[in-house]
Amino acid sequence: MSTINVPTREEVSINNQAIFDNLKKGLGMVPNLYATFAHSDTALATYLALQNAKSSISGKAREVVNLVVSQVNECEYCLAAHTMLGKMNGFSEEQILDIRRGQASFDVKLDALARLTKGITQSRGHVDPVLVEAFFAAGWTKENLVDAIVVIGDKTVSNYLHSTTRIPVDFPAAPKLD
């Protein structure tokens, strides 16, 4: 059960109404989690700026981070959304399940990213240096490390918002892990 409502367009500020309109144009809908950010006059724009910021971690790599963090944080909303986005980025269902387990056995570079992301998220940043060394050995850079941590932070914010509010998931549910 939700602790707060998902606001409608009429219930949010003028600035957030404009963002809702842009989201509806681009996505065909305003996802419930984005709408929930709009309870604040500034949080939705701030979150979207973070999410859409330039990064050396993009596309498939970003979805690896999103899926791993959401699994560690047990966020059913973000797992549902990023399972769909993972498929849109070319991952198979089996690969998505592998990533959610904190690995990517099908790709050495993504595997190092997934393992590092899981380690950072589980340890709240106090990651085993071996995982950082493996990340660099797989071909990632210092810039990639910093940007991966920013993506972890981005996803943690949305995971925590959903876990706290328990707003309804408006994407097909992600399959359960074994």
PDB file of C-alpha atoms in Angstrom:
ATOM      1  CA  MET A   1       0.000   0.000   0.000  1.00  0.00           C
ATOM      2  CA  SER A   2       1.246   3.476  -0.894  1.00  0.00           C
ATOM      3  CA  THR A   3       2.240   5.876   1.851  1.00  0.00           C
ATOM      4  CA  ILE A   4       1.487   8.854  -0.417  1.00  0.00           C
ATOM      5  CA  ASN A   5      -0.479   9.373  -3.611  1.00  0.00           C
ATOM      6  CA  VAL A   6       0.845   9.612  -7.137  1.00  0.00           C
ATOM      7  CA  PRO A   7       0.002  13.226  -7.958  1.00  0.00           C
ATOM      8  CA  THR A   8      -1.942  14.127 -11.062  1.00  0.00           C
ATOM      9  CA  ARG A   9      -0.916  16.954 -13.371  1.00  0.00           C
ATOM     10  CA  GLU A  10      -3.434  19.245 -11.668  1.00  0.00           C
ATOM     11  CA  GLU A  11      -1.886  18.578  -8.238  1.00  0.00           C
ATOM     12  CA  VAL A  12       1.657  19.674  -9.109  1.00  0.00           C
ATOM     13  CA  SER A  13       3.328  23.052  -9.633  1.00  0.00           C
ATOM     14  CA  ILE A  14       3.250  24.887 -12.970  1.00  0.00           C
ATOM     15  CA  ASN A  15       6.913  23.948 -13.554  1.00  0.00           C
ATOM     16  CA  ASN A  16       6.183  20.287 -12.886  1.00  0.00           C
ATOM     17  CA  GLN A  17       3.128  20.431 -15.143  1.00  0.00           C
ATOM     18  CA  ALA A  18       5.437  21.471 -18.001  1.00  0.00           C
ATOM     19  CA  ILE A  19       7.751  18.549 -17.183  1.00  0.00           C
ATOM     20  CA  PHE A  20       4.756  16.196 -17.111  1.00  0.00           C
ATOM     21  CA  ASP A  21       3.759  17.481 -20.572  1.00  0.00           C
ATOM     22  CA  ASN A  22       7.282  16.844 -21.919  1.00  0.00           C
ATOM     23  CA  LEU A  23       7.399  13.368 -20.371  1.00  0.00           C
ATOM     24  CA  LYS A  24       4.019  12.514 -21.857  1.00  0.00           C
ATOM     25  CA  LYS A  25       5.227  13.696 -25.292  1.00  0.00           C
ATOM     26  CA  GLY A  26       8.472  11.736 -25.086  1.00  0.00           C
ATOM     27  CA  LEU A  27       7.362   8.585 -23.257  1.00  0.00           C
ATOM     28  CA  GLY A  28       3.634   8.545 -23.934  1.00  0.00           C
ATOM     29  CA  MET A  29       3.052   8.608 -20.147  1.00  0.00           C
ATOM     30  CA  VAL A  30       4.299  10.089 -16.902  1.00  0.00           C
ATOM     31  CA  PRO A  31       5.707   7.138 -14.952  1.00  0.00           C
ATOM     32  CA  ASN A  32       4.363   7.006 -11.401  1.00  0.00           C
ATOM     33  CA  LEU A  33       7.827   7.331  -9.888  1.00  0.00           C
ATOM     34  CA  TYR A  34       8.559  10.512 -11.844  1.00  0.00           C
ATOM     35  CA  ALA A  35       5.151  11.890 -10.839  1.00  0.00           C
ATOM     36  CA  THR A  36       5.960  11.149  -7.200  1.00  0.00           C
ATOM     37  CA  PHE A  37       9.102  13.293  -7.423  1.00  0.00           C
ATOM     38  CA  ALA A  38       6.730  16.150  -8.363  1.00  0.00           C
ATOM     39  CA  HIS A  39       5.387  16.374  -4.804  1.00  0.00           C
ATOM     40  CA  SER A  40       8.441  18.649  -4.521  1.00  0.00           C
ATOM     41  CA  ASP A  41       8.594  21.765  -6.673  1.00  0.00           C
ATOM     42  CA  THR A  42      12.260  21.046  -7.479  1.00  0.00           C
ATOM     43  CA  ALA A  43      12.968  17.317  -7.065  1.00  0.00           C
ATOM     44  CA  LEU A  44      11.600  16.132 -10.428  1.00  0.00           C
ATOM     45  CA  ALA A  45      13.660  18.609 -12.462  1.00  0.00           C
ATOM     46  CA  THR A  46      16.740  17.920 -10.318  1.00  0.00           C
ATOM     47  CA  TYR A  47      16.361  14.153 -10.684  1.00  0.00           C
ATOM     48  CA  LEU A  48      15.774  14.308 -14.439  1.00  0.00           C
ATOM     49  CA  ALA A  49      18.828  16.577 -14.844  1.00  0.00           C
ATOM     50  CA  LEU A  50      20.935  14.009 -12.989  1.00  0.00           C
ATOM     51  CA  GLN A  51      19.475  11.125 -14.952  1.00  0.00           C
ATOM     52  CA  ASN A  52      19.975  12.850 -18.308  1.00  0.00           C
ATOM     53  CA  ALA A  53      23.402  14.353 -17.593  1.00  0.00           C
ATOM     54  CA  LYS A  54      26.291  13.539 -19.921  1.00  0.00           C
ATOM     55  CA  SER A  55      28.287  10.558 -18.730  1.00  0.00           C
ATOM     56  CA  SER A  56      31.040   8.247 -19.890  1.00  0.00           C
ATOM     57  CA  ILE A  57      28.700   5.467 -18.720  1.00  0.00           C
ATOM     58  CA  SER A  58      25.905   5.278 -21.248  1.00  0.00           C
ATOM     59  CA  GLY A  59      23.450   2.908 -22.875  1.00  0.00           C
ATOM     60  CA  LYS A  60      23.965  -0.715 -21.981  1.00  0.00           C
ATOM     61  CA  ALA A  61      26.517   0.020 -19.253  1.00  0.00           C
ATOM     62  CA  ARG A  62      24.122   2.386 -17.492  1.00  0.00           C
ATOM     63  CA  GLU A  63      21.397  -0.275 -17.567  1.00  0.00           C
ATOM     64  CA  VAL A  64      23.829  -2.746 -15.979  1.00  0.00           C
ATOM     65  CA  VAL A  65      24.310  -0.318 -13.090  1.00  0.00           C
ATOM     66  CA  ASN A  66      20.573   0.406 -12.843  1.00  0.00           C
ATOM     67  CA  LEU A  67      19.635  -3.268 -12.729  1.00  0.00           C
ATOM     68  CA  VAL A  68      22.314  -4.268 -10.217  1.00  0.00           C
ATOM     69  CA  VAL A  69      21.586  -1.383  -7.832  1.00  0.00           C
ATOM     70  CA  SER A  70      17.828  -1.955  -8.048  1.00  0.00           C
ATOM     71  CA  GLN A  71      18.283  -5.655  -7.295  1.00  0.00           C
ATOM     72  CA  VAL A  72      20.562  -5.043  -4.314  1.00  0.00           C
ATOM     73  CA  ASN A  73      18.090  -2.438  -3.003  1.00  0.00           C
ATOM     74  CA  GLU A  74      15.125  -4.728  -3.788  1.00  0.00           C
ATOM     75  CA  CYS A  75      13.229  -2.003  -5.653  1.00  0.00           C
ATOM     76  CA  GLU A  76      10.393  -3.684  -7.524  1.00  0.00           C
ATOM     77  CA  TYR A  77       9.517  -0.462  -9.382  1.00  0.00           C
ATOM     78  CA  CYS A  78      13.007   0.143 -10.776  1.00  0.00           C
ATOM     79  CA  LEU A  79      13.539  -3.549 -11.528  1.00  0.00           C
ATOM     80  CA  ALA A  80      10.341  -3.504 -13.607  1.00  0.00           C
ATOM     81  CA  ALA A  81      11.264  -0.291 -15.432  1.00  0.00           C
ATOM     82  CA  HIS A  82      14.889  -1.253 -16.064  1.00  0.00           C
ATOM     83  CA  THR A  83      14.037  -4.780 -17.168  1.00  0.00           C
ATOM     84  CA  MET A  84      12.019  -3.124 -19.931  1.00  0.00           C
ATOM     85  CA  LEU A  85      14.795  -0.597 -20.652  1.00  0.00           C
ATOM     86  CA  GLY A  86      17.408  -3.366 -20.603  1.00  0.00           C
ATOM     87  CA  LYS A  87      15.483  -5.193 -23.323  1.00  0.00           C
ATOM     88  CA  MET A  88      15.241  -1.935 -25.288  1.00  0.00           C
ATOM     89  CA  ASN A  89      19.047  -1.672 -24.999  1.00  0.00           C
ATOM     90  CA  GLY A  90      19.510  -5.139 -26.498  1.00  0.00           C
ATOM     91  CA  PHE A  91      19.821  -7.401 -23.451  1.00  0.00           C
ATOM     92  CA  SER A  92      18.027 -10.750 -23.534  1.00  0.00           C
ATOM     93  CA  GLU A  93      15.866 -11.876 -20.614  1.00  0.00           C
ATOM     94  CA  GLU A  94      18.603 -14.312 -19.566  1.00  0.00           C
ATOM     95  CA  GLN A  95      21.243 -11.580 -19.668  1.00  0.00           C
ATOM     96  CA  ILE A  96      19.052  -9.292 -17.552  1.00  0.00           C
ATOM     97  CA  LEU A  97      18.684 -12.001 -14.905  1.00  0.00           C
ATOM     98  CA  ASP A  98      22.460 -12.547 -14.979  1.00  0.00           C
ATOM     99  CA  ILE A  99      23.044  -8.809 -14.494  1.00  0.00           C
ATOM    100  CA  ARG A 100      20.580  -8.673 -11.603  1.00  0.00           C
ATOM    101  CA  ARG A 101      22.696 -11.339  -9.901  1.00  0.00           C
ATOM    102  CA  GLY A 102      25.615  -8.898 -10.060  1.00  0.00           C
ATOM    103  CA  GLN A 103      27.472 -10.343 -13.011  1.00  0.00           C
ATOM    104  CA  ALA A 104      27.474 -10.309 -16.792  1.00  0.00           C
ATOM    105  CA  SER A 105      29.027 -13.635 -17.728  1.00  0.00           C
ATOM    106  CA  PHE A 106      28.385 -12.883 -21.421  1.00  0.00           C
ATOM    107  CA  ASP A 107      30.720  -9.816 -21.528  1.00  0.00           C
ATOM    108  CA  VAL A 108      34.012  -9.362 -19.648  1.00  0.00           C
ATOM    109  CA  LYS A 109      33.836  -5.572 -19.456  1.00  0.00           C
ATOM    110  CA  LEU A 110      30.187  -5.434 -18.347  1.00  0.00           C
ATOM    111  CA  ASP A 111      30.907  -8.243 -15.868  1.00  0.00           C
ATOM    112  CA  ALA A 112      33.568  -6.117 -14.146  1.00  0.00           C
ATOM    113  CA  LEU A 113      31.089  -3.204 -14.032  1.00  0.00           C
ATOM    114  CA  ALA A 114      28.302  -5.372 -12.610  1.00  0.00           C
ATOM    115  CA  ARG A 115      30.560  -6.898  -9.948  1.00  0.00           C
ATOM    116  CA  LEU A 116      31.936  -3.500  -8.935  1.00  0.00           C
ATOM    117  CA  THR A 117      28.437  -1.988  -8.817  1.00  0.00           C
ATOM    118  CA  LYS A 118      27.157  -4.806  -6.614  1.00  0.00           C
ATOM    119  CA  GLY A 119      30.166  -4.459  -4.322  1.00  0.00           C
ATOM    120  CA  ILE A 120      29.799  -0.682  -3.996  1.00  0.00           C
ATOM    121  CA  THR A 121      26.049  -0.870  -3.393  1.00  0.00           C
ATOM    122  CA  GLN A 122      26.197  -3.698  -0.862  1.00  0.00           C
ATOM    123  CA  SER A 123      29.093  -2.136   1.059  1.00  0.00           C
ATOM    124  CA  ARG A 124      27.683   1.416   0.883  1.00  0.00           C
ATOM    125  CA  GLY A 125      30.834   2.548  -0.897  1.00  0.00           C
ATOM    126  CA  HIS A 126      33.401   0.580   1.095  1.00  0.00           C
ATOM    127  CA  VAL A 127      34.131  -1.726  -1.823  1.00  0.00           C
ATOM    128  CA  ASP A 128      36.827  -4.396  -1.949  1.00  0.00           C
ATOM    129  CA  PRO A 129      39.823  -2.914  -3.832  1.00  0.00           C
ATOM    130  CA  VAL A 130      40.062  -6.159  -5.805  1.00  0.00           C
ATOM    131  CA  LEU A 131      36.790  -5.239  -7.547  1.00  0.00           C
ATOM    132  CA  VAL A 132      38.163  -1.800  -8.440  1.00  0.00           C
ATOM    133  CA  GLU A 133      41.362  -3.367  -9.831  1.00  0.00           C
ATOM    134  CA  ALA A 134      39.299  -5.833 -11.892  1.00  0.00           C
ATOM    135  CA  PHE A 135      37.196  -2.936 -13.201  1.00  0.00           C
ATOM    136  CA  PHE A 136      40.313  -1.133 -14.451  1.00  0.00           C
ATOM    137  CA  ALA A 137      41.825  -4.374 -15.779  1.00  0.00           C
ATOM    138  CA  ALA A 138      38.682  -4.875 -17.897  1.00  0.00           C
ATOM    139  CA  GLY A 139      39.371  -1.598 -19.701  1.00  0.00           C
ATOM    140  CA  TRP A 140      37.352   0.930 -17.712  1.00  0.00           C
ATOM    141  CA  THR A 141      38.865   4.319 -16.842  1.00  0.00           C
ATOM    142  CA  LYS A 142      38.979   6.559 -13.770  1.00  0.00           C
ATOM    143  CA  GLU A 143      36.322   8.717 -15.447  1.00  0.00           C
ATOM    144  CA  ASN A 144      34.143   5.627 -15.862  1.00  0.00           C
ATOM    145  CA  LEU A 145      34.579   4.811 -12.167  1.00  0.00           C
ATOM    146  CA  VAL A 146      33.411   8.262 -11.080  1.00  0.00           C
ATOM    147  CA  ASP A 147      30.513   8.240 -13.547  1.00  0.00           C
ATOM    148  CA  ALA A 148      29.459   4.725 -12.482  1.00  0.00           C
ATOM    149  CA  ILE A 149      29.284   5.943  -8.883  1.00  0.00           C
ATOM    150  CA  VAL A 150      27.101   8.880 -10.002  1.00  0.00           C
ATOM    151  CA  VAL A 151      24.756   6.407 -11.743  1.00  0.00           C
ATOM    152  CA  ILE A 152      24.690   4.293  -8.562  1.00  0.00           C
ATOM    153  CA  GLY A 153      23.665   7.417  -6.640  1.00  0.00           C
ATOM    154  CA  ASP A 154      20.996   8.295  -9.205  1.00  0.00           C
ATOM    155  CA  LYS A 155      19.475   4.836  -9.009  1.00  0.00           C
ATOM    156  CA  THR A 156      19.697   4.717  -5.209  1.00  0.00           C
ATOM    157  CA  VAL A 157      17.619   7.931  -5.021  1.00  0.00           C
ATOM    158  CA  SER A 158      14.815   6.443  -7.111  1.00  0.00           C
ATOM    159  CA  ASN A 159      15.032   3.072  -5.303  1.00  0.00           C
ATOM    160  CA  TYR A 160      14.661   4.812  -1.958  1.00  0.00           C
ATOM    161  CA  LEU A 161      11.774   6.971  -3.162  1.00  0.00           C
ATOM    162  CA  HIS A 162       9.840   3.899  -4.246  1.00  0.00           C
ATOM    163  CA  SER A 163      10.755   1.809  -1.220  1.00  0.00           C
ATOM    164  CA  THR A 164       9.600   4.614   1.072  1.00  0.00           C
ATOM    165  CA  THR A 165       6.395   5.590  -0.769  1.00  0.00           C
ATOM    166  CA  ARG A 166       5.407   2.208  -2.232  1.00  0.00           C
ATOM    167  CA  ILE A 167       3.586   3.910  -5.088  1.00  0.00           C
ATOM    168  CA  PRO A 168       2.044   1.508  -7.643  1.00  0.00           C
ATOM    169  CA  VAL A 169       4.367  -0.012 -10.251  1.00  0.00           C
ATOM    170  CA  ASP A 170       3.154   0.960 -13.717  1.00  0.00           C
ATOM    171  CA  PHE A 171       5.485  -1.303 -15.722  1.00  0.00           C
ATOM    172  CA  PRO A 172       5.266  -5.072 -16.222  1.00  0.00           C
ATOM    173  CA  ALA A 173       6.726  -6.791 -13.150  1.00  0.00           C
ATOM    174  CA  ALA A 174      10.291  -8.054 -13.397  1.00  0.00           C
ATOM    175  CA  PRO A 175      10.624 -11.818 -13.045  1.00  0.00           C
ATOM    176  CA  LYS A 176      11.724 -13.099  -9.641  1.00  0.00           C
ATOM    177  CA  LEU A 177      15.301 -14.336  -9.276  1.00  0.00           C
ATOM    178  CA  ASP A 178      15.921 -17.978  -8.350  1.00  0.00           C
TER     179      ASP A 178
END
